[in-house]
Structures are given as C-alpha cells and as structure tokens.
CSV table of C-alpha atoms in Angstrom, one decimal:
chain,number,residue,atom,x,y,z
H,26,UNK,CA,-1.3,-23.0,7.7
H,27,UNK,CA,0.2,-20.1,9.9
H,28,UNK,CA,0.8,-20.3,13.6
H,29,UNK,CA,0.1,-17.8,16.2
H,30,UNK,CA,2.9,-16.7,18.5
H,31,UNK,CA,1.0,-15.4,21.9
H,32,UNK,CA,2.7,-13.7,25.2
H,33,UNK,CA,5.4,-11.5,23.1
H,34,UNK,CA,6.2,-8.3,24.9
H,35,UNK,CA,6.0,-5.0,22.7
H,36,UNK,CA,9.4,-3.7,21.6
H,37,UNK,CA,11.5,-6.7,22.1
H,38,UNK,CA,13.5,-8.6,19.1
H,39,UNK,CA,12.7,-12.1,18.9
H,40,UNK,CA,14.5,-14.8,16.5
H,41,UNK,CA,12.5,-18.0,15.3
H,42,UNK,CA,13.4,-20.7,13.1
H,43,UNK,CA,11.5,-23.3,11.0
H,44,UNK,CA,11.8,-27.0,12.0
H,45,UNK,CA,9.9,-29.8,9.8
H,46,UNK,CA,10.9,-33.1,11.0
H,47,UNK,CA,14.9,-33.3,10.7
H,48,UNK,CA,15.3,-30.2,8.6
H,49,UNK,CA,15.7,-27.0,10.1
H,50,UNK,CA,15.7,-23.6,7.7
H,51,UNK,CA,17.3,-20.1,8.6
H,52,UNK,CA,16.9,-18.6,12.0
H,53,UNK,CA,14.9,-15.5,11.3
H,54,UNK,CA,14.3,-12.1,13.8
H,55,UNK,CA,11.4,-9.7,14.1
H,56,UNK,CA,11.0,-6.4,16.2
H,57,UNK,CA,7.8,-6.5,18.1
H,58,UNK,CA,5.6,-3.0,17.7
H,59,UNK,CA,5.3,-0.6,20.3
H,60,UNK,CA,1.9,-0.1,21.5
H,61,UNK,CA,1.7,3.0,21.9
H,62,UNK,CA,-0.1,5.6,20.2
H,63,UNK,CA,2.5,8.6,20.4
H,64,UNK,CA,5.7,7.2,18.8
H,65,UNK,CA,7.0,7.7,15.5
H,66,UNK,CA,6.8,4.4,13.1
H,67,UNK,CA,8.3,4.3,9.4
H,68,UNK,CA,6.7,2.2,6.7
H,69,UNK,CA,8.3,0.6,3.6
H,70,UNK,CA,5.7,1.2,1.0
H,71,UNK,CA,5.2,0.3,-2.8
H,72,UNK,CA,3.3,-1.9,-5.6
H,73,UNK,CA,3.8,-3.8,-8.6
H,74,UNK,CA,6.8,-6.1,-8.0
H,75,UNK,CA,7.2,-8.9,-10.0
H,76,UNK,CA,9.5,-12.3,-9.5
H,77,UNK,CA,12.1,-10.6,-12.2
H,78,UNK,CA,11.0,-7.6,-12.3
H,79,UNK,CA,11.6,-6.6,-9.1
H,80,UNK,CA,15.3,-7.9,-8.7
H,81,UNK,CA,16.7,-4.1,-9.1
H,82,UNK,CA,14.4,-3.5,-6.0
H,83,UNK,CA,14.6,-6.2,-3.5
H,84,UNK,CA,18.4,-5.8,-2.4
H,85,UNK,CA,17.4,-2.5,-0.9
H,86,UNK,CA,14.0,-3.4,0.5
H,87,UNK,CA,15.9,-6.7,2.0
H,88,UNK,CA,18.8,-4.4,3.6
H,89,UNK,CA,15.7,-2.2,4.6
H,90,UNK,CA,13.9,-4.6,6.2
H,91,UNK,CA,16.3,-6.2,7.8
H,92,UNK,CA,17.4,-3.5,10.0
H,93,UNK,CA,14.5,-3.7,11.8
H,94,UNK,CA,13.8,-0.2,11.8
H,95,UNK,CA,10.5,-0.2,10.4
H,96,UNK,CA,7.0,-0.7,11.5
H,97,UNK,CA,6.2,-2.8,8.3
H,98,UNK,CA,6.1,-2.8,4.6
H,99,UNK,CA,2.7,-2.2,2.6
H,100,UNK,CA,2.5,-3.7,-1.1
H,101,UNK,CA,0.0,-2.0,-2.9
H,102,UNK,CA,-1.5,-4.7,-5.2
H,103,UNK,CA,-0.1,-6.7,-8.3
H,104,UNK,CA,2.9,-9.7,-6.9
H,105,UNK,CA,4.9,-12.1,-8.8
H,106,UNK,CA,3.4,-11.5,-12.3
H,107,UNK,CA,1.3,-13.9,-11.7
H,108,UNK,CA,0.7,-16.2,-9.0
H,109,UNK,CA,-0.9,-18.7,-10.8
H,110,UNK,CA,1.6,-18.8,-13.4
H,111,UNK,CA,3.5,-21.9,-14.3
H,112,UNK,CA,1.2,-24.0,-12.0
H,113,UNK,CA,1.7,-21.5,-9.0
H,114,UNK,CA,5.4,-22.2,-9.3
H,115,UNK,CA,6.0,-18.1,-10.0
H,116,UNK,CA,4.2,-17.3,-7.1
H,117,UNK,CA,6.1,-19.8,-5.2
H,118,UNK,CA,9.4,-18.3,-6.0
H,119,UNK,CA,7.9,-15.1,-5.4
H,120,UNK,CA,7.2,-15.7,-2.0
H,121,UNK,CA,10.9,-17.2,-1.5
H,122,UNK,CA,12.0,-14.0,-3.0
H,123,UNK,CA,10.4,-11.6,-0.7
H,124,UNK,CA,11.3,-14.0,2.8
H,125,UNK,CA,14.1,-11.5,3.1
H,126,UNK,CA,11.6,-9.2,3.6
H,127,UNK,CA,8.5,-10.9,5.2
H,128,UNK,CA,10.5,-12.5,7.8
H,129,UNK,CA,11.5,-9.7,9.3
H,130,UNK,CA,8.8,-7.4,9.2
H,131,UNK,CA,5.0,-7.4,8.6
H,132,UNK,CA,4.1,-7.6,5.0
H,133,UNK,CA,1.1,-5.9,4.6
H,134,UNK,CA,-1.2,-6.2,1.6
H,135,UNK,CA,-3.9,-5.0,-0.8
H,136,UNK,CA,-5.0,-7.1,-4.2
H,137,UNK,CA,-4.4,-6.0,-7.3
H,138,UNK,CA,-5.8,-6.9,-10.8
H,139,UNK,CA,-2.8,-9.3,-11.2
H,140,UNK,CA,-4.3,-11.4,-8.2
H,141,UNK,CA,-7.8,-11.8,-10.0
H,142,UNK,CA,-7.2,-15.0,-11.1
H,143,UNK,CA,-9.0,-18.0,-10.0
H,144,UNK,CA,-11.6,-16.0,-7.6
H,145,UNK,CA,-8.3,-14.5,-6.0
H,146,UNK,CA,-7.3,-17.7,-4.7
H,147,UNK,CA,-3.6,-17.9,-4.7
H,148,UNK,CA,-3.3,-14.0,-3.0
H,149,UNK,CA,-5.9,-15.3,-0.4
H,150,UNK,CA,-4.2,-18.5,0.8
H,151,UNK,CA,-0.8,-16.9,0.3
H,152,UNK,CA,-0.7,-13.9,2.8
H,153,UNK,CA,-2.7,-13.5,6.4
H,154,UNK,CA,-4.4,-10.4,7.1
H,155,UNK,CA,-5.7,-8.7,10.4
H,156,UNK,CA,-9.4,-9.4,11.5
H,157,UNK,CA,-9.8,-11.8,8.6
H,158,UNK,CA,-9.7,-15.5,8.2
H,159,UNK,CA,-7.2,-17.7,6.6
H,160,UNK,CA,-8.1,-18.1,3.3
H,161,UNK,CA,-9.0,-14.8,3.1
H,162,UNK,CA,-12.5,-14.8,1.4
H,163,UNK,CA,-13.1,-13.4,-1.4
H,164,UNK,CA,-16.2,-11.3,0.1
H,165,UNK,CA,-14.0,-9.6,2.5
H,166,UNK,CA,-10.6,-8.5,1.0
H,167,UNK,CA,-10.5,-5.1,2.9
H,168,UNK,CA,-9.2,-4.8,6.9
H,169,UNK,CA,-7.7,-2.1,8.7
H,170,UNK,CA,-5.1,-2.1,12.1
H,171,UNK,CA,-3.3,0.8,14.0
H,172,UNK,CA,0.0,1.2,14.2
H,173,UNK,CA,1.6,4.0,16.2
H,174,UNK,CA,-0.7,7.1,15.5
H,175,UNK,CA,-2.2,5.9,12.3
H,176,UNK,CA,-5.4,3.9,11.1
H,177,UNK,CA,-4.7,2.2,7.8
H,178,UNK,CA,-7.2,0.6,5.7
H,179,UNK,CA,-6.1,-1.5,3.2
H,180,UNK,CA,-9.2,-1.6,0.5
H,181,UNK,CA,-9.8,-3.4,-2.7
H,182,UNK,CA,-10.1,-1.3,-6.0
H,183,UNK,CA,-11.0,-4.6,-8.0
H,184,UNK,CA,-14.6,-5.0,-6.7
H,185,UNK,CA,-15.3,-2.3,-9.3
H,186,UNK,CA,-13.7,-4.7,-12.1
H,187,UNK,CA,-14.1,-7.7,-11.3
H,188,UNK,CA,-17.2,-9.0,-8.8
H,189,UNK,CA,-20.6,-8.2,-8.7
H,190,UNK,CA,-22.3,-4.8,-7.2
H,191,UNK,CA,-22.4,-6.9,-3.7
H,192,UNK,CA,-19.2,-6.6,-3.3
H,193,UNK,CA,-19.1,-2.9,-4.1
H,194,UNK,CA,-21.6,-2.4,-1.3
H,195,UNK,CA,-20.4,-4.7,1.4
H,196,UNK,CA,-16.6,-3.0,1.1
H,197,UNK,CA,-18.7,1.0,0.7
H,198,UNK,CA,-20.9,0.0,4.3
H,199,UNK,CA,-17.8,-1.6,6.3
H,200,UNK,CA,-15.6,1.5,4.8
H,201,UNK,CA,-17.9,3.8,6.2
H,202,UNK,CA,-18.4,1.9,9.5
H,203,UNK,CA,-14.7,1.7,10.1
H,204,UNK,CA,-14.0,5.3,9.2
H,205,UNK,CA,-16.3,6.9,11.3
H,206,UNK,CA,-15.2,4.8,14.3
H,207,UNK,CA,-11.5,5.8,13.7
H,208,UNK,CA,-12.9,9.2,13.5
H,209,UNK,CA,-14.4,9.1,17.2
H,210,UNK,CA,-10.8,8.1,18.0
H,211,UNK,CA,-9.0,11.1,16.3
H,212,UNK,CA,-7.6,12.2,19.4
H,213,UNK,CA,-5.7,9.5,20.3
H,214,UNK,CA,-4.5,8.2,16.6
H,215,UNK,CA,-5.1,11.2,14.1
H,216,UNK,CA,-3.5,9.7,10.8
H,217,UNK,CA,-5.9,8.2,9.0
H,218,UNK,CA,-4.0,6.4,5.7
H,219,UNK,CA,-5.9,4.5,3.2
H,220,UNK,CA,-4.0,2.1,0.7
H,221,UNK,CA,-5.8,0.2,-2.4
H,222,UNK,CA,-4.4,-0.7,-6.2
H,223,UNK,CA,-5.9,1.6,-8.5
H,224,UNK,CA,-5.7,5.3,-8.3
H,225,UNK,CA,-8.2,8.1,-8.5
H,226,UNK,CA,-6.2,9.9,-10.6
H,227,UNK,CA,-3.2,10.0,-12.6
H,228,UNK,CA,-1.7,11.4,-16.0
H,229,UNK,CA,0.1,8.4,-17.4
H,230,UNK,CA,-0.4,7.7,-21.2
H,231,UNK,CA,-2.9,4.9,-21.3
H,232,UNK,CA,-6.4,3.7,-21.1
H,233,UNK,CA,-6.5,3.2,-17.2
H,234,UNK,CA,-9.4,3.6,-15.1
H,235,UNK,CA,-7.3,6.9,-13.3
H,236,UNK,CA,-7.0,8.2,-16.9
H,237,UNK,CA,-10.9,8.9,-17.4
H,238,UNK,CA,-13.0,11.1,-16.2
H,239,UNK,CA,-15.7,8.7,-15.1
H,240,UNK,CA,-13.2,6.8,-13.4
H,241,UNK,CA,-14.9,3.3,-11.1
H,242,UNK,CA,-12.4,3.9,-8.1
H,243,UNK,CA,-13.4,7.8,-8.3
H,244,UNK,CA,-16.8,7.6,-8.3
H,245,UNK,CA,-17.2,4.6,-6.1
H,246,UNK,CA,-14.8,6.0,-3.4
H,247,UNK,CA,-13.3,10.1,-3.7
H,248,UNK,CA,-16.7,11.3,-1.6
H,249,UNK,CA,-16.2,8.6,1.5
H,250,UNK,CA,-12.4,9.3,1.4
H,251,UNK,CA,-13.1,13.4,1.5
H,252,UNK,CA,-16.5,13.1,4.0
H,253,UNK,CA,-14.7,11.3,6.5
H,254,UNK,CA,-11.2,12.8,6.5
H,255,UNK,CA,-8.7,10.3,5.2
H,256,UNK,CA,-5.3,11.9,5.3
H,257,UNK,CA,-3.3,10.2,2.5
H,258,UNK,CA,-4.4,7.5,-0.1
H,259,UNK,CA,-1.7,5.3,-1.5
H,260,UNK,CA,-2.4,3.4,-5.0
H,261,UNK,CA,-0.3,1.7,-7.1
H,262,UNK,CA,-0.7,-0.2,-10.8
H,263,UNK,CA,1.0,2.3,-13.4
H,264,UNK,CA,4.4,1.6,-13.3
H,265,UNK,CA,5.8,5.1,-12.5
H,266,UNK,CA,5.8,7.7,-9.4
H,267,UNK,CA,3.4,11.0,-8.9
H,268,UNK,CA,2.1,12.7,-5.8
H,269,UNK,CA,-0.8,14.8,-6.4
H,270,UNK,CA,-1.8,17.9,-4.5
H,271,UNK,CA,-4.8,17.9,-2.5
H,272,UNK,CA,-7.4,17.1,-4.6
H,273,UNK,CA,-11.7,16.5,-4.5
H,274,UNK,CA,-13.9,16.0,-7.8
H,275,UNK,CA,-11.0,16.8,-9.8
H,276,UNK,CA,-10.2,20.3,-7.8
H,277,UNK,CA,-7.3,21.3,-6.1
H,278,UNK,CA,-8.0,22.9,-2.6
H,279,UNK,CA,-4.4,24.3,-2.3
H,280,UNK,CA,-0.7,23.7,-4.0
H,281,UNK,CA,0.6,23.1,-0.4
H,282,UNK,CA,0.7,20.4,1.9
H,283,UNK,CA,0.0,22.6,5.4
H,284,UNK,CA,-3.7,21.8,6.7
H,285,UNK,CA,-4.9,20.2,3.4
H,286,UNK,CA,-8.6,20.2,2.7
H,287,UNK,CA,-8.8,17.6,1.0
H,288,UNK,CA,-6.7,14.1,0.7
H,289,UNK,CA,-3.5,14.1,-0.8
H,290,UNK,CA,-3.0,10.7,-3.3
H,291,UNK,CA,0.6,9.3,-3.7
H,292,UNK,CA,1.2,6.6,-6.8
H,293,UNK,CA,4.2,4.2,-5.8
H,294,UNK,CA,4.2,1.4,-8.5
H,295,UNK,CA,7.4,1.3,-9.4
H,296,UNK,CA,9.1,-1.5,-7.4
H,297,UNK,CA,9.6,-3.3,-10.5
H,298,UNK,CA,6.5,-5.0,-12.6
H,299,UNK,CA,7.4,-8.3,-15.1
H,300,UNK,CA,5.8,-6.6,-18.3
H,301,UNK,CA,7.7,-5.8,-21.1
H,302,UNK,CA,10.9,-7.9,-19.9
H,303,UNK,CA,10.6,-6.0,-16.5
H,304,UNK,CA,10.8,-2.6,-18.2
H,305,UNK,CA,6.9,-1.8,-17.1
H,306,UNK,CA,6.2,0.5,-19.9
H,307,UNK,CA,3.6,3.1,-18.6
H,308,UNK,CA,4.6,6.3,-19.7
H,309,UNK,CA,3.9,9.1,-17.7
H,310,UNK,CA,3.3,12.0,-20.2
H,311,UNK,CA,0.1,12.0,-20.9
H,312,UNK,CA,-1.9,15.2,-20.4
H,313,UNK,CA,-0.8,16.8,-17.0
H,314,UNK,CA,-3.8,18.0,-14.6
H,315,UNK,CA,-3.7,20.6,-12.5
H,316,UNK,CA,-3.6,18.0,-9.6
H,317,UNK,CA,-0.1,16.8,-10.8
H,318,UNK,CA,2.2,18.3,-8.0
H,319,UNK,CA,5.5,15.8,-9.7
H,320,UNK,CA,5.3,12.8,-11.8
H,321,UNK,CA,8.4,10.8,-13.0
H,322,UNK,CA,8.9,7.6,-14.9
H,323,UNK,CA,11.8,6.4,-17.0
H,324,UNK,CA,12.4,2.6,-18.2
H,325,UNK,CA,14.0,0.7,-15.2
H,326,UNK,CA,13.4,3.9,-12.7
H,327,UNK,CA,13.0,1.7,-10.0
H,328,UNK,CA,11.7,2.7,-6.4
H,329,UNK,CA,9.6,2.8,-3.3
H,330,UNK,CA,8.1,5.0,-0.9
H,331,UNK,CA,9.2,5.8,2.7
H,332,UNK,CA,6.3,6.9,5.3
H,333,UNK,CA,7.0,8.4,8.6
H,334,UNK,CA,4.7,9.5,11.0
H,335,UNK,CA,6.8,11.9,13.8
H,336,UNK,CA,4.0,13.0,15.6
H,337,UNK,CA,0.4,13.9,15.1
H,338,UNK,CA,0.8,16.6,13.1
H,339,UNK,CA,3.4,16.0,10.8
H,340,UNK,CA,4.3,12.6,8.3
H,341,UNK,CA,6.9,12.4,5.9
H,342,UNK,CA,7.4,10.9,2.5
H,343,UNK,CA,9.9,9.9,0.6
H,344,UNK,CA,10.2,8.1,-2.9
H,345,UNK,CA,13.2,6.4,-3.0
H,346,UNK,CA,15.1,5.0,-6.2
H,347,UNK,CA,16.6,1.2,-6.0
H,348,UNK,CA,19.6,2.0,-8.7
H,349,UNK,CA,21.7,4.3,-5.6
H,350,UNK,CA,19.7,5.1,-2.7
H,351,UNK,CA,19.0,8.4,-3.3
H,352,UNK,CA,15.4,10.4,-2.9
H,353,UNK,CA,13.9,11.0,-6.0
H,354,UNK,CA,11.1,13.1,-4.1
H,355,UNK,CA,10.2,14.0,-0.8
H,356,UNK,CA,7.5,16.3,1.0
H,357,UNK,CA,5.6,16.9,4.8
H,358,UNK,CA,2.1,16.3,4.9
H,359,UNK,CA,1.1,18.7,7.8
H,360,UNK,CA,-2.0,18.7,9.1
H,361,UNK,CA,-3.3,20.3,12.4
H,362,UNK,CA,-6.9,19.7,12.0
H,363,UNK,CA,-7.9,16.1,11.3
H,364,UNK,CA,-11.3,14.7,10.6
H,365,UNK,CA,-13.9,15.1,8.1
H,366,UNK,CA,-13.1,17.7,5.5
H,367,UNK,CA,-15.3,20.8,5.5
C-alpha cells in the first residue's frame, strides 16, 4: 500500500524515512518537479534490466539518480527476469536492487513481455502509476503526465500478444483521445514522447515482431503515432542500441534530425537483461534498412539513454555505456513545427 505525501512545494528537496513499529530503514531524499512548462528536465531512460543482469548498470544509474539532477527515470518494459520467479522472491530483490534509484527519483514504467505472467499481476501491484489505480488493472496499463515541456505516454505493446482485441481497442481510443488533447495544448508543452516495449522497427537477427514486415506494434500503432505528431517513440526488448531516422510505413522522410516529418524511434534495451547468463544475446546484424541511422550491440555492451529537453525546439539524446561513462551515441532532435505530421 503506498502513501500520498500532499502540500510539497515544487523544487524543494525533501528527505523521508521508513518507520515500521521499532525499526526504522534509511533516510531517503527526493527533488520535487518544477511546474513549469518552460524549463529544461533530463530523463534517465532504458529497458530490459534484470536482478543480475543488470549489476554492470545500476552503479551508474544509482550515482545518476542520486544527484538529483533528473526529472525521472523511464524503464521501458521487461524487470527482474522474472517477477514471479522463485515465488516472487526475484522480483523482491529486484525491487531492493533498484531502491537506489526509485527512492530518489520517479520510476516511471511500461510492461514488457517479461511481466505477462499471472495476468500481469506482480508489475501491477509492484509499481504506482499516474491517473491509475493501485493495482494497476490489467485493462488499463497505459497513462500519460507532463513534465517540463513534454507529454509522455507510456503505452502497452503486449495487448497485441497477449489479451484479447478489447484491449487493443480500449488502449487505440484512449491513445487517440489523449493525443489529440495534448495536441490542443502544443503551445504550451510541444514534446510529445511516447514510450512502450516493443519497437516498430529494428534490424537485430531474430524472429521479433520489429523484424517482420507485418509487424503487430506497426500495424496497430505507426498511423496514430505519425497522424497526431508524436515526436520521439522509445522501445526497448532487443538487447542492443539503434536510433532510426525519421521513419512512416517503412519510409524515411529525411537522413536528418531538423524538422522531421515523421517520428524518430530510439531502441534502449541494453541496461542489462538475465538471458544467456546476463550476456542478452540479440545480435544486431541482421539485414540493415534504410531506416537504420546507427545500431550497436556487443556481449555485455551495457547502457542507457539520456533525454533532455532545453527548450521547445530542441531535445537531446544520449546513449550512454555503463563499463566507463562514455557516450556511445548522441544526436538533437530539432523540431520547429510540432503537431500532426503532414
């Protein structure tokens, strides 16, 4: 059961602790957000991290996290590897594992296929989400919220796998009912950002939805996403890094990043998955489409992304890698004309 802490005052740093009868735990701090719509927040951003596999990773996202210079993280789908496994007692000390991040800043979520088990029960008890209730149901695993001078939508990709067409419907009318009224509010918060498990696209050697070209997530989504102007969609579940130039029905609109028409797709899912002794084998050199603007995976090439809005024209990515700190890749997403794509 969570708690609700009312009256805090945007941009302050609070500390909290724990207390269960005579036992106290750690005294924990958060930054409170500012609430204003022209500031410049960074995000924390990645999928696929499991209790082991993960390890390399979580030293920098806890150092990260920590210096309370960010906005909050977003984890793309597929935790612990599994939840359920071991009676829940993985997904236990997966959620110990990542207090050195969660405490300190706001763990954002979307499911992935690893959180199918058991009607999704251990993600929606285990994590809080905006607008929805606690448990999350299982009907209604997609919310949105506005930071800064962004709208994110957090979607699920595994209604197309694993639940019935009502599913696919209810998430397809509340996306289109929560893009077009971000849309009417362009002005004020321009970025729109979508985040969801399973990409679109992608040229990793496998069998993957992304590899095909009748891919579920395509079809079900790729027309919403381009009709009403979402700026950036961030997947996850192959365990590797690519960043895709602007792209609709499998056609580039431009090899630049400068007034895109269409949305640009980033895949960040290699924070550290437990397959394969936490070497997430998903090679990445499968057939290369023109989309494919930089792709790069290599056993244990552990990372995350880095998202910075700096105003309303111009956000920033980064794709960091765990082993040293350094930027793997990096690029501007420009955009002076948001909305629905012509």
């Amino acid at each position: 059961m969570g708690f609700v802490l009312q009256d805090l005052l945007p941009e302050q740093v609070y500390q909290y602790q724990v207390v269960c009868d005579q036992n106290s735990g750690e005294i924990f701090r958060f930054k409170t957000c500012c609430l204003e719509t022209n500031w410049s927040p960074e995000f924390i951003v990645y999928g696929d991290m499991g209790l082991s596999g993960g390890e390399p990773t979580l030293h920098l996202l806890s150092m990260e996290s920590q210096s309370l210079n960010y906005a909050a993280v977003l984890h793309v789908g597929d935790f612990a590897y599994d939840f359920h496994n071991d009676d829940g007692r993985v997904g236990d000390d997966f959620m110990r594992r990542i207090q050195s991040i969660a405490a300190y800043v706001p763990y954002m979520t979307a499911p992935g296929n690893h959180e199918s088990f058991f009607d999704f029960v251990h993600y929606r008890t285990r994590f809080s989400m905006p607008s929805l209730p606690w448990p999350m149901e299982k009907s209604k695993l997609w919310f949105s919220f506005d930071i800064g001078p962004i709208h994110f939508i957090s979607y699920s990709t595994e209604v197309y796998f694993f639940d019935d067409m009502q599913f696919v419907k209810a998430q397809y009318d509340w996306l289109l009912e929560d893009l077009k009224q971000a849309n009417a509010m362009r002005s004020v918060r321009p970025w729109v950002i979508a985040f969801g498990h399973r990409p679109m696209y992608c040229s990793n050697m496998n069998r993957d939805d992304c590899t095909k070209p009748t891919s579920l997530v395509r079809k079900g989504l790729e027309q919403l996403f381009f009709e009403q102007g979402v700026d950036l969609i961030i997947q996850a579940h192959e365990h590797s890094y690519e960043r895709l130039w602007p792209v609709f029905n499998e056609t580039i609109t431009q090899t630049h990043y400068v007034d895109p028409r269409a949305p640009v797709h980033v895949i960040s899912g290699s924070a550290g998955c437990n397959e394969f002794h936490g070497v997430c084998v998903n090679p990445i050199l499968g057939p290369r489409g023109p989309w494919s603007a930089f792709r790069a995976w290599l056993p244990g090439l552990y990372g995350f992304g880095k998202l910075k809005a700096f105003n309303s024209t111009h956000l920033y990515w980064s794709q960091v890698l765990a082993v040293n700190n350094q930027t793997m890749d990096e690029f501007w997403l420009i955009q002076h004309n948001h909305g629905p794509f012509p």
